[in-house]
mmCIF file of C-alpha atoms and ligand atoms in Angstrom:
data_model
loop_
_atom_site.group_PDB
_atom_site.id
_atom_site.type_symbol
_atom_site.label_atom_id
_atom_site.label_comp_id
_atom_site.label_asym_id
_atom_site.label_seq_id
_atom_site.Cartn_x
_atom_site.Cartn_y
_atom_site.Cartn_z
ATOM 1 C CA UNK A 14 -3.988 -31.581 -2.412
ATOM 2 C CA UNK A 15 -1.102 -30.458 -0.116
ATOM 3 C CA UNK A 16 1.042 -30.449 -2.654
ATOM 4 C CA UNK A 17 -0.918 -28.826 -5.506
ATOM 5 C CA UNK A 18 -1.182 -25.805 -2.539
ATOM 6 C CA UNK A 19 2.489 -26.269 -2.015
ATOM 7 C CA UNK A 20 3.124 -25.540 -6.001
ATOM 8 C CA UNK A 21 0.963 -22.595 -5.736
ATOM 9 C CA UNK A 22 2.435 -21.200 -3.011
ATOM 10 C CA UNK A 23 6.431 -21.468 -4.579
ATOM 11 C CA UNK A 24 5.375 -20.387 -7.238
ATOM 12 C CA UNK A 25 3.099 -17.158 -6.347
ATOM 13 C CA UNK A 26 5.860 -16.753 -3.889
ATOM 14 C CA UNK A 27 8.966 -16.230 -7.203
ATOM 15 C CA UNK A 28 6.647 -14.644 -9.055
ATOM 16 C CA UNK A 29 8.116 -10.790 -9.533
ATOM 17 C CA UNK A 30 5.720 -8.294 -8.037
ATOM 18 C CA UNK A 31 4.563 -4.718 -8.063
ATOM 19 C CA UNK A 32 3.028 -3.709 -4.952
ATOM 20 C CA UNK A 33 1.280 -0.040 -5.212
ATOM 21 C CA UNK A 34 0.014 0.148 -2.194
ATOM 22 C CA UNK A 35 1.745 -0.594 1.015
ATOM 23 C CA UNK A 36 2.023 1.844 3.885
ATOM 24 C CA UNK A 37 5.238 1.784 6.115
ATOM 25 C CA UNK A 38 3.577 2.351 9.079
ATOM 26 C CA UNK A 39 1.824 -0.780 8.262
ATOM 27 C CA UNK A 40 4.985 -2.528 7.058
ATOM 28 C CA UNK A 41 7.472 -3.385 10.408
ATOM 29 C CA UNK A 42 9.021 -5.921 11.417
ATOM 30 C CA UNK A 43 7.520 -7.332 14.740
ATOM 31 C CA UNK A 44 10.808 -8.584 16.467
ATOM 32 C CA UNK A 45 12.239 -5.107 15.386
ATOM 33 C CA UNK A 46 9.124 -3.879 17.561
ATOM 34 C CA UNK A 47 9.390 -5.603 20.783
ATOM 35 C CA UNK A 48 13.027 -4.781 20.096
ATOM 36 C CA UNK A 49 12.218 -1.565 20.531
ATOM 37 C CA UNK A 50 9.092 -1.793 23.010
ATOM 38 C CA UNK A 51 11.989 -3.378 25.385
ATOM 39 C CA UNK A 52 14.685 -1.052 25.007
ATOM 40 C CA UNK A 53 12.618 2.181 25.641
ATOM 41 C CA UNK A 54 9.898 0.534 27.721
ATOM 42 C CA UNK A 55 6.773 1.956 25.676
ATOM 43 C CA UNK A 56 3.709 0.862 27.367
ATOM 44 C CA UNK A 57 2.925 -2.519 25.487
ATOM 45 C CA UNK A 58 3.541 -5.754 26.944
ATOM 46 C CA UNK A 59 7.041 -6.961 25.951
ATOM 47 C CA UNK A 60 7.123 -10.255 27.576
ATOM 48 C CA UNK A 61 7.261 -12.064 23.957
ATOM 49 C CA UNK A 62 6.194 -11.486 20.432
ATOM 50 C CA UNK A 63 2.902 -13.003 21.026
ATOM 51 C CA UNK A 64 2.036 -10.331 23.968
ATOM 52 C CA UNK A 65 3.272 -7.284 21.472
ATOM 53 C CA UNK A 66 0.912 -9.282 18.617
ATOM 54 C CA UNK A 67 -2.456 -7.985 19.582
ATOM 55 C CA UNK A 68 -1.797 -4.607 19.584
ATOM 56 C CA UNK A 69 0.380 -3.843 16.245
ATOM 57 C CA UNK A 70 -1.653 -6.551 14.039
ATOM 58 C CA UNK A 71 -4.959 -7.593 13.393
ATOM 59 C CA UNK A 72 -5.759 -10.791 15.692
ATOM 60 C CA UNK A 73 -9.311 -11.095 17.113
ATOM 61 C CA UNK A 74 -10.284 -7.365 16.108
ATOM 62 C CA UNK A 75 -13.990 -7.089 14.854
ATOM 63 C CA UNK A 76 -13.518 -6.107 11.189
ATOM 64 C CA UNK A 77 -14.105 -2.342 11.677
ATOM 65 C CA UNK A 78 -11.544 0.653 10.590
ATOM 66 C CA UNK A 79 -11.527 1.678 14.236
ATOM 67 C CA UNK A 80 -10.106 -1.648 15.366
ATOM 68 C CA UNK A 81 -7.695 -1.520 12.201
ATOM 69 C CA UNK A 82 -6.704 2.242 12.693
ATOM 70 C CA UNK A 83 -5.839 1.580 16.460
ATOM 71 C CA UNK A 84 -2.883 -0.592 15.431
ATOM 72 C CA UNK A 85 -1.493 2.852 13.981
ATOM 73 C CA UNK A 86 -1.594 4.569 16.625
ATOM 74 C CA UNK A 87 0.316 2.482 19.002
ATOM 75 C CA UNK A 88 2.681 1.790 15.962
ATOM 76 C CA UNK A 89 3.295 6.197 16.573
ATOM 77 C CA UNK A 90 5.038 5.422 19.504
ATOM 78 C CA UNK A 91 7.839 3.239 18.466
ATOM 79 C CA UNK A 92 9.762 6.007 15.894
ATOM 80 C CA UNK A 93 12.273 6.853 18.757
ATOM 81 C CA UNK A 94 15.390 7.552 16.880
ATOM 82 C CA UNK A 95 16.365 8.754 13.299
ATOM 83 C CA UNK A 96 18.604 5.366 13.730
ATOM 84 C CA UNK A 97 15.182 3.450 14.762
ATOM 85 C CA UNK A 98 13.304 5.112 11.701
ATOM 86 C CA UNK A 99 16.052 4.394 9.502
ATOM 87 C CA UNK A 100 15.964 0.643 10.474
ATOM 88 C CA UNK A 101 11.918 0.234 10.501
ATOM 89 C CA UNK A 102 12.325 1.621 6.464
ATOM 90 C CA UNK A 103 15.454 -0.036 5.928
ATOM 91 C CA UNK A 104 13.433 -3.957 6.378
ATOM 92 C CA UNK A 105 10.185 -2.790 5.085
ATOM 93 C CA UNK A 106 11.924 -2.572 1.876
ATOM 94 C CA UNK A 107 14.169 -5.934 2.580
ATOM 95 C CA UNK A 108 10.544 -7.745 3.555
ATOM 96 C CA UNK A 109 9.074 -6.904 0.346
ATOM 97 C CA UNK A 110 12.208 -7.732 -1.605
ATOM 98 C CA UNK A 111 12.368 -11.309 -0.364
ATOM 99 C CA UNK A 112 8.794 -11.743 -1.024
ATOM 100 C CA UNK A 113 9.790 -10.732 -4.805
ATOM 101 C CA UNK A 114 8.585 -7.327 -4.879
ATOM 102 C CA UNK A 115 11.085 -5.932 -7.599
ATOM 103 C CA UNK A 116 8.948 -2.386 -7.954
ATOM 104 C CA UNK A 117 7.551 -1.099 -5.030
ATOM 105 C CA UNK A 118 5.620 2.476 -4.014
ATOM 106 C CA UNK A 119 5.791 2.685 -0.226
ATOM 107 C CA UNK A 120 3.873 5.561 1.253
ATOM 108 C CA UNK A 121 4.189 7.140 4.561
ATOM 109 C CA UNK A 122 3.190 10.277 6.292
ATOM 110 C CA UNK A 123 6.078 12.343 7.433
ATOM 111 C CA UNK A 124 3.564 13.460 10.613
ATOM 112 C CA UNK A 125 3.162 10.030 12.002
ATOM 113 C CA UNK A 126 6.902 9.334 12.059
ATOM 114 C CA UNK A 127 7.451 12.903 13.722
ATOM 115 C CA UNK A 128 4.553 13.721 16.296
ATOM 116 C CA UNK A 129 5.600 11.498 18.955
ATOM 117 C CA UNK A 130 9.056 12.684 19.325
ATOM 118 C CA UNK A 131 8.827 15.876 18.139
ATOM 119 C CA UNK A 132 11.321 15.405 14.829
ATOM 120 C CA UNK A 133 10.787 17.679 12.405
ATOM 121 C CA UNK A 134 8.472 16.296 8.885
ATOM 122 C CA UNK A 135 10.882 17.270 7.087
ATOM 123 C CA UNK A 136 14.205 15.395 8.155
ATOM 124 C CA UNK A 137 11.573 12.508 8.803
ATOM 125 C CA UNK A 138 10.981 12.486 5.432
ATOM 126 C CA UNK A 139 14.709 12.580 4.565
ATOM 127 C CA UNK A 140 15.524 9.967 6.954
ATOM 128 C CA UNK A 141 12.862 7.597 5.126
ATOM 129 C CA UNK A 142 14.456 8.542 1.738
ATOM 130 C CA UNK A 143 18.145 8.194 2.723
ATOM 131 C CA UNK A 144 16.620 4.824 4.402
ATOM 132 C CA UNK A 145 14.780 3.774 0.950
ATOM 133 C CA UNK A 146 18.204 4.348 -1.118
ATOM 134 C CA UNK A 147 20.523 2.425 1.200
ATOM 135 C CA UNK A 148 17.990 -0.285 0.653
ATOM 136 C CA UNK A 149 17.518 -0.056 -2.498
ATOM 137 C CA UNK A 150 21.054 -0.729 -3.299
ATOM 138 C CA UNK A 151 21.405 -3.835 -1.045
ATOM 139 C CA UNK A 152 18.345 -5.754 -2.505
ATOM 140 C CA UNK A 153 17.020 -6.314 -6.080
ATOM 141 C CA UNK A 154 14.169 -3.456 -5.937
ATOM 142 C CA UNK A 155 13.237 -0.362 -6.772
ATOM 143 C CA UNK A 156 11.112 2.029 -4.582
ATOM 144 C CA UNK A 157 9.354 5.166 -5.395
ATOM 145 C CA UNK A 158 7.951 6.743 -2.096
ATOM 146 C CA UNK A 159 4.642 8.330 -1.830
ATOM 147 C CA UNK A 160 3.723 11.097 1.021
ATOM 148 C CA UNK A 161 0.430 10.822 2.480
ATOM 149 C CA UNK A 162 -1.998 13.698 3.820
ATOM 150 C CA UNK A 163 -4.402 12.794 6.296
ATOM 151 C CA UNK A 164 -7.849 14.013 6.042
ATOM 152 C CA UNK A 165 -8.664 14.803 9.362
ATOM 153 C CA UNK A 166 -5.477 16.790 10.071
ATOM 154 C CA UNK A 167 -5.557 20.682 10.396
ATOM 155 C CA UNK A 168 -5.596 21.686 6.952
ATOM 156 C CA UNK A 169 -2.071 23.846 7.533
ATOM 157 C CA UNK A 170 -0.241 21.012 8.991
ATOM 158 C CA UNK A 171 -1.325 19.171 5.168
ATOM 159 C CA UNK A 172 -0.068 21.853 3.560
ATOM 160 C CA UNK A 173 3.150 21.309 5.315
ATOM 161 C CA UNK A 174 3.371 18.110 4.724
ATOM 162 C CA UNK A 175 2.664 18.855 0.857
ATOM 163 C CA UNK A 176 5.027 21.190 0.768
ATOM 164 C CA UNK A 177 7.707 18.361 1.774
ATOM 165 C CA UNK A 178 6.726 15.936 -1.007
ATOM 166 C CA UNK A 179 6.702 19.268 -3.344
ATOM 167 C CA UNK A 180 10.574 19.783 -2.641
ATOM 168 C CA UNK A 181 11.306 16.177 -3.091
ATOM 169 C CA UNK A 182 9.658 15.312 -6.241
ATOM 170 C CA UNK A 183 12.179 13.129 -8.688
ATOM 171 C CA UNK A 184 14.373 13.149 -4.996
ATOM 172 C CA UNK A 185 13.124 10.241 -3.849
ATOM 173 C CA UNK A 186 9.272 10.993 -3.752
ATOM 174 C CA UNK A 187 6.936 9.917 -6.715
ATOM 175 C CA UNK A 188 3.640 10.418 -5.428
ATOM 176 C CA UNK A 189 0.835 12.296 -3.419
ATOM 177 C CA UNK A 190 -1.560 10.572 -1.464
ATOM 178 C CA UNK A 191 -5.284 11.171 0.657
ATOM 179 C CA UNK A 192 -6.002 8.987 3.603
ATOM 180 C CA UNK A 193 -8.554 8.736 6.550
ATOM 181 C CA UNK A 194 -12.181 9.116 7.014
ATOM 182 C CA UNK A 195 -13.450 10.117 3.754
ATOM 183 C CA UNK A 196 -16.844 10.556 5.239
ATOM 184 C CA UNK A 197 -16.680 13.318 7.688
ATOM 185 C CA UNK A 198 -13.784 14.947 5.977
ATOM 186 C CA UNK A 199 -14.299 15.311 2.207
ATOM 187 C CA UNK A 200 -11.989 16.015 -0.272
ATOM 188 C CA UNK A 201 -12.869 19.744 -1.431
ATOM 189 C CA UNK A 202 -10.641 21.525 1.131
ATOM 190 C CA UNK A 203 -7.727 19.736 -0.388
ATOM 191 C CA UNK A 204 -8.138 20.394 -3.804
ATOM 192 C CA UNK A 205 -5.356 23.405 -4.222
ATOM 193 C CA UNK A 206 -2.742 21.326 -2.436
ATOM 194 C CA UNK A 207 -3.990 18.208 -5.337
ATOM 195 C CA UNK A 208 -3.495 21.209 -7.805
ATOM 196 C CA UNK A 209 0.071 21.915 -7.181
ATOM 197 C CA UNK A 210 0.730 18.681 -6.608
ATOM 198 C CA UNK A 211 -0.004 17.832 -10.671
ATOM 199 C CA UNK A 212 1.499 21.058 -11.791
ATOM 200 C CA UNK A 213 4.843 19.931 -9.700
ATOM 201 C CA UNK A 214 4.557 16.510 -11.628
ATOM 202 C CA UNK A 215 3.730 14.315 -8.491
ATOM 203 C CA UNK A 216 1.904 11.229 -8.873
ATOM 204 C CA UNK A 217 -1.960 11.476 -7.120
ATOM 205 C CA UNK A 218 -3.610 8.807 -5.627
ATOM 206 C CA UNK A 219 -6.522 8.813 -3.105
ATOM 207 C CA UNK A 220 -8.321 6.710 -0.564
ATOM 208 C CA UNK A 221 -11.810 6.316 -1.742
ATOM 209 C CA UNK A 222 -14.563 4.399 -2.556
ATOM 210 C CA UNK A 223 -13.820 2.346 0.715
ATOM 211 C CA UNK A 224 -15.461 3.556 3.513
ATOM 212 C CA UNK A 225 -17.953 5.911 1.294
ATOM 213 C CA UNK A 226 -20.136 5.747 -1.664
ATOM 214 C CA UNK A 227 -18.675 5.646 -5.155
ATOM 215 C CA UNK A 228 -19.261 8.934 -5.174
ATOM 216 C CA UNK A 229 -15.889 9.359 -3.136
ATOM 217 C CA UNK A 230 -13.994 8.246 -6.282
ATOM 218 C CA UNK A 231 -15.854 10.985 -8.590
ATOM 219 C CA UNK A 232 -14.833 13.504 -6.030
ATOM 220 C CA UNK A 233 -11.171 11.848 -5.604
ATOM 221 C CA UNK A 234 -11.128 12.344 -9.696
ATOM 222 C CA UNK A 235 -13.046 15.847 -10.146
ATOM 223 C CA UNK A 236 -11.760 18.049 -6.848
ATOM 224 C CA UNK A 237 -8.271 15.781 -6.686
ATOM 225 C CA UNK A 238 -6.790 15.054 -9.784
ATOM 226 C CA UNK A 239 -6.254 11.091 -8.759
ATOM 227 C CA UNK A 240 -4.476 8.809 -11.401
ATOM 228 C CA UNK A 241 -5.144 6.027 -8.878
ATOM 229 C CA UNK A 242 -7.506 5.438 -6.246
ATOM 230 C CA UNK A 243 -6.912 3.334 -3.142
ATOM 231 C CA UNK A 244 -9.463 0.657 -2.781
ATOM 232 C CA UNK A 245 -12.261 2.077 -4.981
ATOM 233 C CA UNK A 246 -14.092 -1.434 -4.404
ATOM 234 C CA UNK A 247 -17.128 0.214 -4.420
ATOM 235 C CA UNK A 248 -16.702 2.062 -8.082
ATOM 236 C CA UNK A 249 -19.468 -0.017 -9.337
ATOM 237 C CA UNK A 250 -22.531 0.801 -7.432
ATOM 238 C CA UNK A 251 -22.814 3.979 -9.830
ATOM 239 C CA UNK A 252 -22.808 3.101 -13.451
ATOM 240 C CA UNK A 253 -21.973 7.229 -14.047
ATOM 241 C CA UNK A 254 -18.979 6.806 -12.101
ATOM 242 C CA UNK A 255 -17.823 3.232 -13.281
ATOM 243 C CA UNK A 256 -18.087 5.437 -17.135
ATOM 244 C CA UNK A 257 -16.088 8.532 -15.484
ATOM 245 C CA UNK A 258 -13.135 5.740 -14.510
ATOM 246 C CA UNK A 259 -13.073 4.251 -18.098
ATOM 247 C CA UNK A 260 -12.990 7.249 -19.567
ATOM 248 C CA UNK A 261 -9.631 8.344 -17.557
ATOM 249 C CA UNK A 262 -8.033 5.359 -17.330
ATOM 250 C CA UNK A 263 -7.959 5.056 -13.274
ATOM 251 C CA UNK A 264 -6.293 2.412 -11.790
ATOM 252 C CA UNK A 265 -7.940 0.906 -8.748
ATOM 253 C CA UNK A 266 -5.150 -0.298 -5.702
ATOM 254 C CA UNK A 267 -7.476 -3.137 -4.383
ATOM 255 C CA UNK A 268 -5.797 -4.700 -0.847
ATOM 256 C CA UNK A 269 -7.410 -7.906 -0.437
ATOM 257 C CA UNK A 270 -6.884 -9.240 3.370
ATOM 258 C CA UNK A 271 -6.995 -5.322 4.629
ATOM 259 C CA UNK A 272 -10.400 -4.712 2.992
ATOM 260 C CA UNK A 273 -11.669 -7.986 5.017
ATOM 261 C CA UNK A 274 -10.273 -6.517 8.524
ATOM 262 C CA UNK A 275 -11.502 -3.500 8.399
ATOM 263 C CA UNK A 276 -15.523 -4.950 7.436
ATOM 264 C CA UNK A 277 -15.641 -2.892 3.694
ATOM 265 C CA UNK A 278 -15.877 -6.630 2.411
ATOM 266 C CA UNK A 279 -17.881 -9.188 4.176
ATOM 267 C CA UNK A 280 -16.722 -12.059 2.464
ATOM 268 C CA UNK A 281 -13.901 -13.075 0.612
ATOM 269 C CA UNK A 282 -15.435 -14.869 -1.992
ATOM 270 C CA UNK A 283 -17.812 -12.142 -2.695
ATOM 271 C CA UNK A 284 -14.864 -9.284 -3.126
ATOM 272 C CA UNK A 285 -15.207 -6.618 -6.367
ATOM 273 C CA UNK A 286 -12.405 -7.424 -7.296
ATOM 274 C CA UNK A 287 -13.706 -10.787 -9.748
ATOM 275 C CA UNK A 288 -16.585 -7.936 -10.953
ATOM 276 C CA UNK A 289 -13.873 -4.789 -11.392
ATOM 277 C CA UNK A 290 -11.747 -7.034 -13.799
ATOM 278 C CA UNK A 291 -14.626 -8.160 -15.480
ATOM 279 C CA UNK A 292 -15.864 -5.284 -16.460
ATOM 280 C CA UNK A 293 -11.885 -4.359 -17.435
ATOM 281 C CA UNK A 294 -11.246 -2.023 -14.663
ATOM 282 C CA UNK A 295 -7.716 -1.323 -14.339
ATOM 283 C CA UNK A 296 -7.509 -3.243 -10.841
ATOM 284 C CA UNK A 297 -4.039 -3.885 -9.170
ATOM 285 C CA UNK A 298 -3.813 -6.226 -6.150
ATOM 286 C CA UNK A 299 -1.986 -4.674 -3.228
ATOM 287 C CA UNK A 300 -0.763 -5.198 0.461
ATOM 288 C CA UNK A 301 -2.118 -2.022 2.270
ATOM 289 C CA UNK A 302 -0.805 -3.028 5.795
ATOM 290 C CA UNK A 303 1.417 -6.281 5.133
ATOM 291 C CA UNK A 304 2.434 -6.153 9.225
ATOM 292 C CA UNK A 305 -0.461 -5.286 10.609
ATOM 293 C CA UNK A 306 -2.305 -7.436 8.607
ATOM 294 C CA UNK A 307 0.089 -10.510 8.113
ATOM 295 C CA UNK A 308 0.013 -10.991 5.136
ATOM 296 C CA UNK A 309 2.650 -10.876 2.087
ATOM 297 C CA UNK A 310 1.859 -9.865 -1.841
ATOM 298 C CA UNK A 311 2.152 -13.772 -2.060
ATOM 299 C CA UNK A 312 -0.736 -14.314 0.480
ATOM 300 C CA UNK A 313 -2.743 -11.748 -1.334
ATOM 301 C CA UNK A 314 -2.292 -12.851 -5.150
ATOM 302 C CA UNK A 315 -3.145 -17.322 -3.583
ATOM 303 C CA UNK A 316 -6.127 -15.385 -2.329
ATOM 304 C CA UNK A 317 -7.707 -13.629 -5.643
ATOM 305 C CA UNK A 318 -6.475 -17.263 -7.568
ATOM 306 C CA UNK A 319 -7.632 -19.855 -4.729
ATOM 307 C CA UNK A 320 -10.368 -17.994 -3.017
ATOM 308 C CA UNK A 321 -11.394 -15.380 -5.689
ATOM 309 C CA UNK A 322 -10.570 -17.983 -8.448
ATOM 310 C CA UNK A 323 -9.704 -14.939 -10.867
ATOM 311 C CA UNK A 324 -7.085 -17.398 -12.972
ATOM 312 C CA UNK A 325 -3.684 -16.502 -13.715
ATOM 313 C CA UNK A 326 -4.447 -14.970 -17.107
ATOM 314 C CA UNK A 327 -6.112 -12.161 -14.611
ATOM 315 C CA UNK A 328 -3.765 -12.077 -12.028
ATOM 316 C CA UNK A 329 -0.889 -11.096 -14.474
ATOM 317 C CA UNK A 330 -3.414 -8.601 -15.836
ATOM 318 C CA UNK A 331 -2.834 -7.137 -12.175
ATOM 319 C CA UNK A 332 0.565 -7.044 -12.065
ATOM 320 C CA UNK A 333 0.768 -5.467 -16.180
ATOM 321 C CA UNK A 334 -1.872 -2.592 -14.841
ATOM 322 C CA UNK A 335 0.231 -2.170 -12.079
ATOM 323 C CA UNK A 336 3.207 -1.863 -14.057
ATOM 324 C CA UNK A 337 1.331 0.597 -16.412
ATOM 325 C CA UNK A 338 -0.112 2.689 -13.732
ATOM 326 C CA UNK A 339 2.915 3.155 -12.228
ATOM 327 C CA UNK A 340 4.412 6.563 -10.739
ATOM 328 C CA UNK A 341 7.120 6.928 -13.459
ATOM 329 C CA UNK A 342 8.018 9.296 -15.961
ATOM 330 C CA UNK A 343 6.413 7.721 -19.146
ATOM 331 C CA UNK A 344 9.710 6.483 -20.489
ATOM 332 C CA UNK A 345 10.923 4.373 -17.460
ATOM 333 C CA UNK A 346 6.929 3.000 -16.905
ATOM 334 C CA UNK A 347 7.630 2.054 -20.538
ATOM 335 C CA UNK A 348 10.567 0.092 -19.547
ATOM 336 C CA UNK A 349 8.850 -1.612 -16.461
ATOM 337 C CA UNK A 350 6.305 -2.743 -18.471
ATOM 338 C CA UNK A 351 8.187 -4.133 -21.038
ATOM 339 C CA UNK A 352 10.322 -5.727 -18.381
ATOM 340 C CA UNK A 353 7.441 -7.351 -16.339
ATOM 341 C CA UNK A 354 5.976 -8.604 -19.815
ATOM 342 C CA UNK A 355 9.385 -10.399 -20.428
ATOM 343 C CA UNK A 356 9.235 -11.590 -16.803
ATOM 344 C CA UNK A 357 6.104 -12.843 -16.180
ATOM 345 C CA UNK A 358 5.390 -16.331 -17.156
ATOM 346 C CA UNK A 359 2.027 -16.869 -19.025
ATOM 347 C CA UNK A 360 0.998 -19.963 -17.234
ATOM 348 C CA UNK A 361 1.618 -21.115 -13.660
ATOM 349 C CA UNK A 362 3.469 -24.273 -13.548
ATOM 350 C CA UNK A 363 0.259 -25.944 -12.708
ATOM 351 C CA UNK A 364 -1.048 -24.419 -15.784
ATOM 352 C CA UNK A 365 1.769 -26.811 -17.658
ATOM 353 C CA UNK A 366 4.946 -24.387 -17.111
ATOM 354 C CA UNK A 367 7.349 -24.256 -14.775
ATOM 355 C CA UNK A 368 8.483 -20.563 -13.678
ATOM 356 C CA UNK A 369 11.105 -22.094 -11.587
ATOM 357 C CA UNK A 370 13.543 -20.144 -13.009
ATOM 358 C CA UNK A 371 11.551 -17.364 -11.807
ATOM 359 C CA UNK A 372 13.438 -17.407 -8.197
ATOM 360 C CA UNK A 373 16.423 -16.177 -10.698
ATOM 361 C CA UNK A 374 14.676 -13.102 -11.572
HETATM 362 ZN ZN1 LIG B 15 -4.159 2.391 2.501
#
């Protein structure tokens, strides 16, 4: 038995990855934290990693988005320095490397890494894209970065922010994204920033369907333009809805573990995900918070096989709608898909195959 869960593990673990989903803020290294905890004496306790724990990750929390969303804002304080900030990016992209993660969209909001401080969004932003590229170029990866707007911000301030992921597109940012509560703060007021954002050829995805109704991802569709929702678990309570997704071709960024901690899913076994593949959703499988969660892409995928029991043949499905829903122009998502079609093996070893060569890859 051990080692059955040993083979699963290697091999989940070489398997190449697309992760379209993760947040930076969510992604940091904990030694790098009390590192910094120490060294600028934020008001955490720094006595050892398992002091810090509790209050950047999910440990005993009661699985509500309060709990979840306090991690953030203790994570604010620690972006001291543009050096500090360069760092924190610079092994969120090496973390998801070594867990095989050869395409990755990392997201971040440029106010988060700013407010504390007082930096300005906009050389936050560059610092995080100068940070991506160095990175980039040391491991065997490639990152496309997403902005996100928060929905409970002052309206002007996301208009800022837009405007920063405007100047950037095809300069390091792919994407637009909508986060927070999504049921006191709908999406209507930001529909003209989601406008310009498609006409300037950003990719848009949206949180929705999580906390809300599935009428969130209608009105993440309609008033926002989304190519991809975040989370959308709940897209099948409304048969209308479910035919609005099929009929654009959405692709659904479902994060597991996170979904769990923050009480949208009761139960593992009883996740969407099994019921949003069956019905041939475009589902992807996703990290969301892999530091604040602990968890890797690895973790996630032994989950939907072991726990979910979706089978490989599934799971790959994942990773080729991931590749195909991809924030690329349509010749280089082409190319990815092609690629992760040559990559991916179409059994597990278990299955009869070995993909040990996959550590090559
Ligand atoms: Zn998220």
């Amino acid at each position: 038995m051990k080692e059955r869960r040993e083979q699963i593990v290697a091999d989940l673990k070489s398997l190449p990855k697309i992760d379209l989903h993760r947040h930076l803020e969510g992604s940091l290294r904990l030694e790098t934290l009390l590192e910094i905890a120490r060294k600028y004496r934020l008001n955490v306790p720094t006595k050892d990693l398992e002091a810090l724990r509790p209050f950047v990750q999910v440990t005993n929390d009661p699985p509500t988005h309060e709990a979840f969303l306090g991690k953030f804002e203790v994570l604010r304080h620690f972006y001291r320095s543009p050096e500090m900030i360069d760092r924190l990016v610079y092994e969120a992209v090496a973390d998801a490397a070594a867990d095989h993660v050869k395409y990755l969209e990392l997201r971040f909001s440029p106010q988060a890494l700013s407010r504390v401080r007082g930096f300005s969004m906009a050389d936050a932003a560059d610092w995080v894209i100068a940070s991506v590229s160095r990175a980039e170029a040391d491991f065997d990866i490639q990152v496309g970065l997403i902005v996100t707007l928060v929905r409970h911000d002052p309206l002007p301030q996301a208009q800022q922010v837009a405007e920063i992921a405007f100047a950037r597109f095809g300069k390091g940012i792919v994407g637009l994204d909508l986060a927070g509560d999504e049921v006191k703060f709908p999406s209507r007021p930001f529909t003209p920033l989601f406008k310009e954002a498609r006409e300037v050829g950003l990719g848009i995805t949206v949180h929705a369907g999580e906390w809300a109704s599935a009428f969130g991802v209608r009105e993440a569709i309609l008033d926002l333009f989304a190519n991809r929702v975040g989370h959308g678990v709940r897209t099948l309570e409304n048969s209308e809805i479910l035919q609005l997704v099929r009929e654009r071709q959405t692709a659904f960024e479902v994060c597991l573990t996170s979904n769990l901690q923050t009480g949208v899913v009761h139960e593992m076994d009883h996740h969407p995900l099994v019921d949003m593949l069956d019905v041939g959703l475009l589902a992807t499988i996703n990290t969301d918070d892999p530091s604040i969660s602990n968890c890797t892409l690895s973790d996630e995928y032994e989950i939907a096989l072991e726990q979910l029991k979706i089978g490989y043949p599934a799971l790959r499905q994942t990773i080729m709608n991931a590749a195909s829903s991809a924030f690329l122009p349509p010749a280089k998502r082409q190319d990815l898909i092609e690629r992760f079609d040559g990559l991916l093996p179409t059994a597990l070893s278990l299955d009869g195959r070995s993909p040990a060569s996959l550590s090559q890859v």
